[in-house]
Short mmCIF file of N, CA and C in Angstrom, two decimals:
data_model
loop_
_atom_site.label_atom_id
_atom_site.label_comp_id
_atom_site.label_asym_id
_atom_site.label_seq_id
_atom_site.Cartn_x
_atom_site.Cartn_y
_atom_site.Cartn_z
N MET A 14 5.47 -45.03 -31.27
CA MET A 14 6.16 -46.20 -31.77
C MET A 14 5.33 -47.44 -31.43
N SER A 15 5.30 -48.37 -32.33
CA SER A 15 4.54 -49.60 -32.14
C SER A 15 5.28 -50.56 -31.23
N LYS A 16 4.51 -51.31 -30.51
CA LYS A 16 5.08 -52.34 -29.64
C LYS A 16 5.17 -53.64 -30.44
N ILE A 17 6.32 -54.28 -30.41
CA ILE A 17 6.53 -55.54 -31.11
C ILE A 17 6.05 -56.68 -30.23
N VAL A 18 5.23 -57.53 -30.81
CA VAL A 18 4.67 -58.66 -30.08
C VAL A 18 5.31 -59.95 -30.59
N ASP A 19 5.86 -60.71 -29.69
CA ASP A 19 6.44 -62.01 -30.03
C ASP A 19 5.28 -63.02 -30.07
N LEU A 20 4.87 -63.39 -31.28
CA LEU A 20 3.71 -64.27 -31.43
C LEU A 20 3.91 -65.64 -30.80
N HIS A 21 5.12 -66.17 -30.93
CA HIS A 21 5.39 -67.49 -30.33
C HIS A 21 5.20 -67.42 -28.81
N ASN A 22 5.78 -66.38 -28.20
CA ASN A 22 5.65 -66.22 -26.76
C ASN A 22 4.19 -66.00 -26.36
N TYR A 23 3.48 -65.21 -27.13
CA TYR A 23 2.06 -64.95 -26.86
C TYR A 23 1.26 -66.25 -26.92
N ARG A 24 1.49 -67.05 -27.95
CA ARG A 24 0.76 -68.32 -28.10
C ARG A 24 1.10 -69.29 -26.96
N THR A 25 2.38 -69.32 -26.59
CA THR A 25 2.81 -70.19 -25.49
C THR A 25 2.11 -69.79 -24.20
N LYS A 26 2.05 -68.50 -23.92
CA LYS A 26 1.38 -68.02 -22.71
C LYS A 26 -0.12 -68.33 -22.75
N ALA A 27 -0.72 -68.23 -23.94
CA ALA A 27 -2.15 -68.55 -24.07
C ALA A 27 -2.40 -70.03 -23.78
N VAL A 28 -1.54 -70.91 -24.30
CA VAL A 28 -1.67 -72.35 -24.04
C VAL A 28 -1.46 -72.63 -22.56
N GLU A 29 -0.45 -72.00 -21.96
CA GLU A 29 -0.21 -72.17 -20.52
C GLU A 29 -1.46 -71.83 -19.71
N GLN A 30 -2.07 -70.70 -20.03
CA GLN A 30 -3.24 -70.25 -19.28
C GLN A 30 -4.41 -71.20 -19.46
N ARG A 31 -4.66 -71.61 -20.70
CA ARG A 31 -5.78 -72.53 -20.95
C ARG A 31 -5.54 -73.88 -20.28
N ALA A 32 -4.29 -74.37 -20.36
CA ALA A 32 -3.97 -75.70 -19.84
C ALA A 32 -3.89 -75.72 -18.33
N PHE A 33 -3.19 -74.77 -17.77
CA PHE A 33 -2.87 -74.84 -16.35
C PHE A 33 -3.66 -73.90 -15.45
N GLY A 34 -4.47 -73.02 -16.03
CA GLY A 34 -5.32 -72.16 -15.20
C GLY A 34 -6.17 -72.96 -14.23
N PRO A 35 -6.93 -73.95 -14.73
CA PRO A 35 -7.74 -74.77 -13.82
C PRO A 35 -6.88 -75.56 -12.81
N TRP A 36 -5.72 -76.04 -13.24
CA TRP A 36 -4.86 -76.80 -12.34
C TRP A 36 -4.31 -75.91 -11.23
N GLN A 37 -3.97 -74.68 -11.57
CA GLN A 37 -3.43 -73.78 -10.54
C GLN A 37 -4.48 -73.52 -9.46
N LYS A 38 -5.73 -73.43 -9.85
CA LYS A 38 -6.81 -73.28 -8.86
C LYS A 38 -7.04 -74.58 -8.10
N ARG A 39 -7.04 -75.69 -8.82
CA ARG A 39 -7.32 -77.00 -8.23
C ARG A 39 -6.23 -77.43 -7.25
N PHE A 40 -4.96 -77.28 -7.65
CA PHE A 40 -3.85 -77.80 -6.86
C PHE A 40 -3.09 -76.73 -6.09
N ASP A 41 -3.42 -75.46 -6.32
CA ASP A 41 -2.75 -74.34 -5.66
C ASP A 41 -1.23 -74.39 -5.88
N GLU A 42 -0.86 -74.64 -7.13
CA GLU A 42 0.54 -74.69 -7.54
C GLU A 42 0.68 -73.92 -8.85
N VAL A 43 1.91 -73.54 -9.18
CA VAL A 43 2.18 -72.78 -10.39
C VAL A 43 2.83 -73.70 -11.42
N TYR A 44 2.31 -73.63 -12.65
CA TYR A 44 2.84 -74.44 -13.76
C TYR A 44 3.08 -73.52 -14.95
N ASP A 45 3.97 -73.95 -15.84
CA ASP A 45 4.20 -73.19 -17.07
C ASP A 45 4.47 -74.16 -18.21
N ALA A 46 4.82 -73.61 -19.36
CA ALA A 46 5.01 -74.43 -20.56
C ALA A 46 6.15 -75.43 -20.41
N LYS A 47 7.06 -75.19 -19.48
CA LYS A 47 8.20 -76.09 -19.29
C LYS A 47 7.98 -77.13 -18.20
N THR A 48 6.84 -77.09 -17.54
CA THR A 48 6.56 -78.03 -16.44
C THR A 48 6.54 -79.46 -16.95
N ARG A 49 7.37 -80.28 -16.31
CA ARG A 49 7.43 -81.71 -16.64
C ARG A 49 6.78 -82.50 -15.51
N LEU A 50 6.59 -83.78 -15.75
CA LEU A 50 6.00 -84.63 -14.72
C LEU A 50 6.83 -84.59 -13.44
N SER A 51 8.14 -84.52 -13.59
CA SER A 51 9.03 -84.51 -12.42
C SER A 51 8.89 -83.22 -11.60
N ASP A 52 8.28 -82.19 -12.18
CA ASP A 52 8.09 -80.92 -11.47
C ASP A 52 6.82 -80.91 -10.62
N LEU A 53 5.95 -81.87 -10.81
CA LEU A 53 4.71 -81.92 -10.04
C LEU A 53 5.00 -82.30 -8.60
N SER A 54 4.24 -81.74 -7.68
CA SER A 54 4.41 -82.11 -6.27
C SER A 54 3.94 -83.55 -6.08
N ASP A 55 4.40 -84.16 -5.01
CA ASP A 55 3.96 -85.53 -4.70
C ASP A 55 2.44 -85.60 -4.54
N LYS A 56 1.86 -84.58 -3.91
CA LYS A 56 0.42 -84.55 -3.68
C LYS A 56 -0.34 -84.51 -5.01
N THR A 57 0.10 -83.67 -5.93
CA THR A 57 -0.56 -83.57 -7.24
C THR A 57 -0.36 -84.84 -8.04
N LEU A 58 0.85 -85.35 -8.03
CA LEU A 58 1.14 -86.59 -8.75
C LEU A 58 0.27 -87.73 -8.22
N PHE A 59 0.16 -87.84 -6.91
CA PHE A 59 -0.66 -88.89 -6.31
C PHE A 59 -2.12 -88.75 -6.75
N PHE A 60 -2.64 -87.52 -6.73
CA PHE A 60 -4.02 -87.28 -7.16
C PHE A 60 -4.21 -87.72 -8.60
N LEU A 61 -3.30 -87.33 -9.49
CA LEU A 61 -3.43 -87.62 -10.91
C LEU A 61 -3.17 -89.09 -11.24
N ALA A 62 -2.47 -89.79 -10.37
CA ALA A 62 -2.20 -91.22 -10.60
C ALA A 62 -3.39 -92.09 -10.21
N GLN A 63 -4.33 -91.52 -9.46
CA GLN A 63 -5.50 -92.27 -9.02
C GLN A 63 -6.53 -92.39 -10.14
N PRO A 64 -7.12 -93.57 -10.31
CA PRO A 64 -8.23 -93.67 -11.27
C PRO A 64 -9.48 -93.03 -10.68
N GLY A 65 -10.38 -92.65 -11.54
CA GLY A 65 -11.66 -92.12 -11.06
C GLY A 65 -12.05 -90.82 -11.73
N GLU A 66 -13.27 -90.41 -11.45
CA GLU A 66 -13.84 -89.24 -12.10
C GLU A 66 -13.12 -87.95 -11.74
N ASP A 67 -12.71 -87.80 -10.47
CA ASP A 67 -12.05 -86.56 -10.06
C ASP A 67 -10.76 -86.33 -10.83
N SER A 68 -9.93 -87.36 -10.93
CA SER A 68 -8.68 -87.19 -11.68
C SER A 68 -8.95 -87.06 -13.17
N SER A 69 -9.95 -87.75 -13.68
CA SER A 69 -10.29 -87.64 -15.10
C SER A 69 -10.66 -86.21 -15.46
N VAL A 70 -11.46 -85.57 -14.63
CA VAL A 70 -11.84 -84.18 -14.89
C VAL A 70 -10.61 -83.29 -14.91
N ALA A 71 -9.68 -83.52 -13.99
CA ALA A 71 -8.45 -82.72 -13.96
C ALA A 71 -7.66 -82.90 -15.26
N TYR A 72 -7.54 -84.13 -15.72
CA TYR A 72 -6.86 -84.37 -17.00
C TYR A 72 -7.59 -83.66 -18.13
N TYR A 73 -8.91 -83.79 -18.17
CA TYR A 73 -9.68 -83.19 -19.26
C TYR A 73 -9.53 -81.67 -19.26
N GLU A 74 -9.48 -81.06 -18.07
CA GLU A 74 -9.26 -79.61 -17.98
C GLU A 74 -7.98 -79.23 -18.71
N MET A 75 -6.92 -79.93 -18.39
CA MET A 75 -5.61 -79.59 -18.94
C MET A 75 -5.53 -79.95 -20.43
N ILE A 76 -5.92 -81.15 -20.78
CA ILE A 76 -5.81 -81.62 -22.17
C ILE A 76 -6.66 -80.76 -23.10
N MET A 77 -7.89 -80.52 -22.71
CA MET A 77 -8.78 -79.71 -23.56
C MET A 77 -8.28 -78.28 -23.65
N GLY A 78 -7.61 -77.80 -22.61
CA GLY A 78 -7.00 -76.48 -22.66
C GLY A 78 -5.86 -76.42 -23.66
N VAL A 79 -4.98 -77.41 -23.61
CA VAL A 79 -3.85 -77.45 -24.56
C VAL A 79 -4.37 -77.52 -25.99
N LEU A 80 -5.37 -78.36 -26.22
CA LEU A 80 -5.90 -78.56 -27.57
C LEU A 80 -6.92 -77.49 -27.98
N ASP A 81 -7.20 -76.56 -27.08
CA ASP A 81 -8.15 -75.47 -27.31
C ASP A 81 -9.54 -76.00 -27.67
N LEU A 82 -10.00 -76.97 -26.88
CA LEU A 82 -11.31 -77.59 -27.12
C LEU A 82 -12.38 -77.06 -26.16
N GLY A 83 -12.01 -76.10 -25.33
CA GLY A 83 -12.96 -75.55 -24.37
C GLY A 83 -12.76 -76.14 -22.99
N PRO A 84 -13.63 -75.79 -22.05
CA PRO A 84 -13.50 -76.31 -20.68
C PRO A 84 -13.91 -77.78 -20.59
N ALA A 85 -13.47 -78.43 -19.54
CA ALA A 85 -13.76 -79.86 -19.34
C ALA A 85 -15.26 -80.13 -19.27
N THR A 86 -16.03 -79.15 -18.84
CA THR A 86 -17.49 -79.33 -18.75
C THR A 86 -18.13 -79.54 -20.12
N LYS A 87 -17.40 -79.21 -21.18
CA LYS A 87 -17.92 -79.37 -22.55
C LYS A 87 -17.49 -80.70 -23.18
N PHE A 88 -16.80 -81.54 -22.40
CA PHE A 88 -16.29 -82.81 -22.95
C PHE A 88 -17.39 -83.62 -23.63
N ASN A 89 -18.52 -83.79 -22.97
CA ASN A 89 -19.60 -84.62 -23.51
C ASN A 89 -20.24 -84.05 -24.77
N TYR A 90 -19.96 -82.80 -25.06
CA TYR A 90 -20.52 -82.15 -26.26
C TYR A 90 -19.55 -82.16 -27.43
N LEU A 91 -18.34 -82.66 -27.20
CA LEU A 91 -17.36 -82.74 -28.28
C LEU A 91 -17.77 -83.83 -29.27
N PRO A 92 -17.36 -83.69 -30.53
CA PRO A 92 -17.56 -84.80 -31.47
C PRO A 92 -16.83 -86.05 -30.96
N THR A 93 -17.34 -87.20 -31.31
CA THR A 93 -16.79 -88.47 -30.82
C THR A 93 -15.29 -88.59 -31.07
N GLU A 94 -14.83 -88.17 -32.23
CA GLU A 94 -13.40 -88.26 -32.55
C GLU A 94 -12.55 -87.44 -31.57
N GLN A 95 -13.02 -86.25 -31.23
CA GLN A 95 -12.28 -85.43 -30.27
C GLN A 95 -12.37 -86.00 -28.86
N GLN A 96 -13.51 -86.57 -28.50
CA GLN A 96 -13.63 -87.23 -27.19
C GLN A 96 -12.61 -88.36 -27.09
N MET A 97 -12.52 -89.16 -28.14
CA MET A 97 -11.57 -90.29 -28.13
C MET A 97 -10.13 -89.79 -28.04
N GLN A 98 -9.83 -88.70 -28.71
CA GLN A 98 -8.49 -88.12 -28.64
C GLN A 98 -8.17 -87.70 -27.20
N VAL A 99 -9.11 -87.03 -26.55
CA VAL A 99 -8.90 -86.58 -25.17
C VAL A 99 -8.72 -87.79 -24.25
N VAL A 100 -9.54 -88.81 -24.41
CA VAL A 100 -9.43 -90.01 -23.57
C VAL A 100 -8.10 -90.72 -23.82
N ASP A 101 -7.69 -90.82 -25.07
CA ASP A 101 -6.42 -91.46 -25.41
C ASP A 101 -5.25 -90.73 -24.75
N ILE A 102 -5.25 -89.42 -24.83
CA ILE A 102 -4.19 -88.63 -24.19
C ILE A 102 -4.26 -88.78 -22.68
N HIS A 103 -5.46 -88.78 -22.13
CA HIS A 103 -5.65 -88.96 -20.68
C HIS A 103 -5.00 -90.27 -20.22
N LEU A 104 -5.30 -91.35 -20.91
CA LEU A 104 -4.75 -92.65 -20.52
C LEU A 104 -3.24 -92.69 -20.67
N PHE A 105 -2.73 -92.07 -21.74
CA PHE A 105 -1.28 -91.97 -21.95
C PHE A 105 -0.63 -91.21 -20.80
N LEU A 106 -1.19 -90.06 -20.45
CA LEU A 106 -0.62 -89.27 -19.36
C LEU A 106 -0.74 -89.98 -18.01
N ALA A 107 -1.86 -90.64 -17.77
CA ALA A 107 -2.04 -91.35 -16.50
C ALA A 107 -0.98 -92.43 -16.34
N ASP A 108 -0.67 -93.15 -17.42
CA ASP A 108 0.40 -94.15 -17.36
C ASP A 108 1.72 -93.49 -16.97
N HIS A 109 2.00 -92.35 -17.57
CA HIS A 109 3.28 -91.69 -17.30
C HIS A 109 3.32 -91.03 -15.93
N MET A 110 2.17 -90.63 -15.42
CA MET A 110 2.12 -90.16 -14.02
C MET A 110 2.51 -91.30 -13.10
N ARG A 111 2.01 -92.48 -13.40
CA ARG A 111 2.33 -93.65 -12.56
C ARG A 111 3.80 -94.05 -12.72
N PHE A 112 4.32 -93.95 -13.94
CA PHE A 112 5.75 -94.21 -14.13
C PHE A 112 6.58 -93.22 -13.32
N GLU A 113 6.18 -91.96 -13.34
CA GLU A 113 6.90 -90.94 -12.57
C GLU A 113 6.84 -91.26 -11.08
N MET A 114 5.69 -91.71 -10.62
CA MET A 114 5.56 -92.09 -9.22
C MET A 114 6.52 -93.25 -8.89
N MET A 115 6.59 -94.23 -9.79
CA MET A 115 7.49 -95.37 -9.56
C MET A 115 8.95 -94.95 -9.61
N CYS A 116 9.27 -93.94 -10.42
CA CYS A 116 10.65 -93.41 -10.43
C CYS A 116 10.97 -92.78 -9.08
N ARG A 117 10.03 -92.05 -8.54
CA ARG A 117 10.25 -91.40 -7.24
C ARG A 117 10.40 -92.43 -6.13
N LEU A 118 9.75 -93.57 -6.29
CA LEU A 118 9.89 -94.66 -5.32
C LEU A 118 11.14 -95.49 -5.58
N GLU A 119 11.87 -95.12 -6.64
CA GLU A 119 13.08 -95.81 -7.09
C GLU A 119 12.80 -97.23 -7.52
N TRP A 120 11.61 -97.45 -8.09
CA TRP A 120 11.27 -98.75 -8.66
C TRP A 120 11.65 -98.80 -10.13
N LEU A 121 11.63 -97.64 -10.80
CA LEU A 121 12.01 -97.56 -12.20
C LEU A 121 13.25 -96.69 -12.33
N ALA A 122 14.10 -97.06 -13.28
CA ALA A 122 15.31 -96.28 -13.52
C ALA A 122 14.95 -94.95 -14.19
N ALA A 123 14.12 -95.00 -15.19
CA ALA A 123 13.70 -93.81 -15.94
C ALA A 123 12.58 -94.21 -16.88
N HIS A 124 11.92 -93.22 -17.44
CA HIS A 124 10.95 -93.50 -18.49
C HIS A 124 11.16 -92.49 -19.61
N ALA A 125 10.80 -92.90 -20.81
CA ALA A 125 11.15 -92.16 -22.02
C ALA A 125 10.60 -90.74 -22.06
N CYS A 126 9.51 -90.48 -21.42
CA CYS A 126 8.86 -89.16 -21.54
C CYS A 126 9.26 -88.18 -20.45
N GLN A 127 10.21 -88.54 -19.61
CA GLN A 127 10.62 -87.65 -18.52
C GLN A 127 11.17 -86.33 -19.01
N LYS A 128 11.78 -86.33 -20.18
CA LYS A 128 12.45 -85.12 -20.66
C LYS A 128 11.51 -84.12 -21.31
N TYR A 129 10.25 -84.47 -21.49
CA TYR A 129 9.30 -83.60 -22.18
C TYR A 129 8.39 -82.88 -21.20
N SER A 130 7.96 -81.69 -21.59
CA SER A 130 6.99 -80.96 -20.77
C SER A 130 5.62 -81.63 -20.92
N ILE A 131 4.75 -81.34 -19.97
CA ILE A 131 3.40 -81.90 -20.02
C ILE A 131 2.68 -81.41 -21.28
N ILE A 132 2.87 -80.15 -21.61
CA ILE A 132 2.23 -79.61 -22.82
C ILE A 132 2.75 -80.33 -24.06
N GLU A 133 4.05 -80.59 -24.12
CA GLU A 133 4.61 -81.34 -25.26
C GLU A 133 4.02 -82.75 -25.33
N LEU A 134 3.83 -83.38 -24.18
CA LEU A 134 3.25 -84.72 -24.16
C LEU A 134 1.84 -84.72 -24.75
N VAL A 135 1.09 -83.67 -24.47
CA VAL A 135 -0.27 -83.58 -25.03
C VAL A 135 -0.21 -83.27 -26.52
N GLN A 136 0.57 -82.26 -26.88
CA GLN A 136 0.62 -81.82 -28.28
C GLN A 136 1.18 -82.89 -29.21
N ASN A 137 2.10 -83.70 -28.72
CA ASN A 137 2.77 -84.69 -29.57
C ASN A 137 2.53 -86.11 -29.07
N HIS A 138 1.37 -86.36 -28.51
CA HIS A 138 1.13 -87.63 -27.82
C HIS A 138 1.26 -88.85 -28.73
N ARG A 139 0.88 -88.75 -29.98
CA ARG A 139 0.98 -89.93 -30.87
C ARG A 139 2.44 -90.33 -31.08
N GLN A 140 3.27 -89.36 -31.39
CA GLN A 140 4.70 -89.65 -31.58
C GLN A 140 5.33 -90.12 -30.28
N MET A 141 5.00 -89.44 -29.18
CA MET A 141 5.56 -89.80 -27.88
C MET A 141 5.12 -91.21 -27.48
N ARG A 142 3.86 -91.53 -27.75
CA ARG A 142 3.34 -92.86 -27.42
C ARG A 142 4.14 -93.93 -28.15
N ASP A 143 4.40 -93.70 -29.43
CA ASP A 143 5.18 -94.66 -30.21
C ASP A 143 6.61 -94.76 -29.70
N ASP A 144 7.22 -93.62 -29.37
CA ASP A 144 8.58 -93.62 -28.82
C ASP A 144 8.63 -94.38 -27.50
N CYS A 145 7.61 -94.18 -26.68
CA CYS A 145 7.58 -94.82 -25.37
C CYS A 145 7.33 -96.32 -25.48
N LYS A 146 6.57 -96.73 -26.48
CA LYS A 146 6.38 -98.17 -26.71
C LYS A 146 7.69 -98.82 -27.09
N ALA A 147 8.49 -98.11 -27.87
CA ALA A 147 9.78 -98.65 -28.31
C ALA A 147 10.80 -98.69 -27.17
N ASN A 148 10.62 -97.84 -26.16
CA ASN A 148 11.55 -97.76 -25.03
C ASN A 148 10.79 -97.81 -23.71
N PRO A 149 10.25 -98.97 -23.34
CA PRO A 149 9.50 -99.04 -22.08
C PRO A 149 10.42 -98.83 -20.88
N PRO A 150 9.88 -98.33 -19.79
CA PRO A 150 10.72 -98.11 -18.61
C PRO A 150 11.24 -99.42 -18.05
N GLY A 151 12.45 -99.39 -17.54
CA GLY A 151 13.04 -100.58 -16.94
C GLY A 151 13.08 -100.47 -15.43
N LEU A 152 13.09 -101.61 -14.78
CA LEU A 152 13.17 -101.62 -13.33
C LEU A 152 14.51 -101.08 -12.87
N SER A 153 14.48 -100.38 -11.77
CA SER A 153 15.69 -99.88 -11.14
C SER A 153 16.45 -101.06 -10.54
N ALA A 154 17.75 -100.94 -10.48
CA ALA A 154 18.57 -102.00 -9.88
C ALA A 154 18.21 -102.21 -8.41
N SER A 155 17.66 -101.18 -7.76
CA SER A 155 17.28 -101.31 -6.34
C SER A 155 15.93 -101.99 -6.15
N HIS A 156 15.19 -102.22 -7.23
CA HIS A 156 13.88 -102.87 -7.12
C HIS A 156 14.09 -104.36 -6.84
N PRO A 157 13.32 -104.94 -5.89
CA PRO A 157 13.50 -106.36 -5.55
C PRO A 157 13.26 -107.30 -6.72
N GLY A 158 12.47 -106.88 -7.70
CA GLY A 158 12.18 -107.74 -8.84
C GLY A 158 13.18 -107.60 -9.97
N HIS A 159 14.19 -106.76 -9.77
CA HIS A 159 15.19 -106.55 -10.82
C HIS A 159 16.05 -107.80 -10.98
N ALA A 160 16.19 -108.23 -12.23
CA ALA A 160 17.01 -109.43 -12.51
C ALA A 160 18.48 -109.06 -12.39
N THR A 161 19.19 -109.85 -11.65
CA THR A 161 20.62 -109.58 -11.48
C THR A 161 21.46 -110.36 -12.45
#
């Protein structure tokens, strides 16, 4: 008897492995297709919120994995349009990593992309970016700069 293969599940697992395989080695944590920014450890979130080459490479590993563009080491060999796409998504995600950090510090009430998985943020970044522009995060009532 033949074994039935769920193609959607197979594709999801393939994206998970490409996207998060390098992160699991880098951060020694487990991630899957449902992992959201709020699921990241404080240590990982702090690392990804930092500017610089180390965090950029980590973003490129994950983004290029989701988009099936190869390993991060091949970034410089991508066509310019794909490089710009990866950089655009990187900057979008970095902003939201920082928003997530501010939520944990109780400086922000919430941000629009909290409900989406990291993979969804990459796959749908243009739509998400527009949605997030329309609904920027607001200061938490506990923040000293919050207008009363």
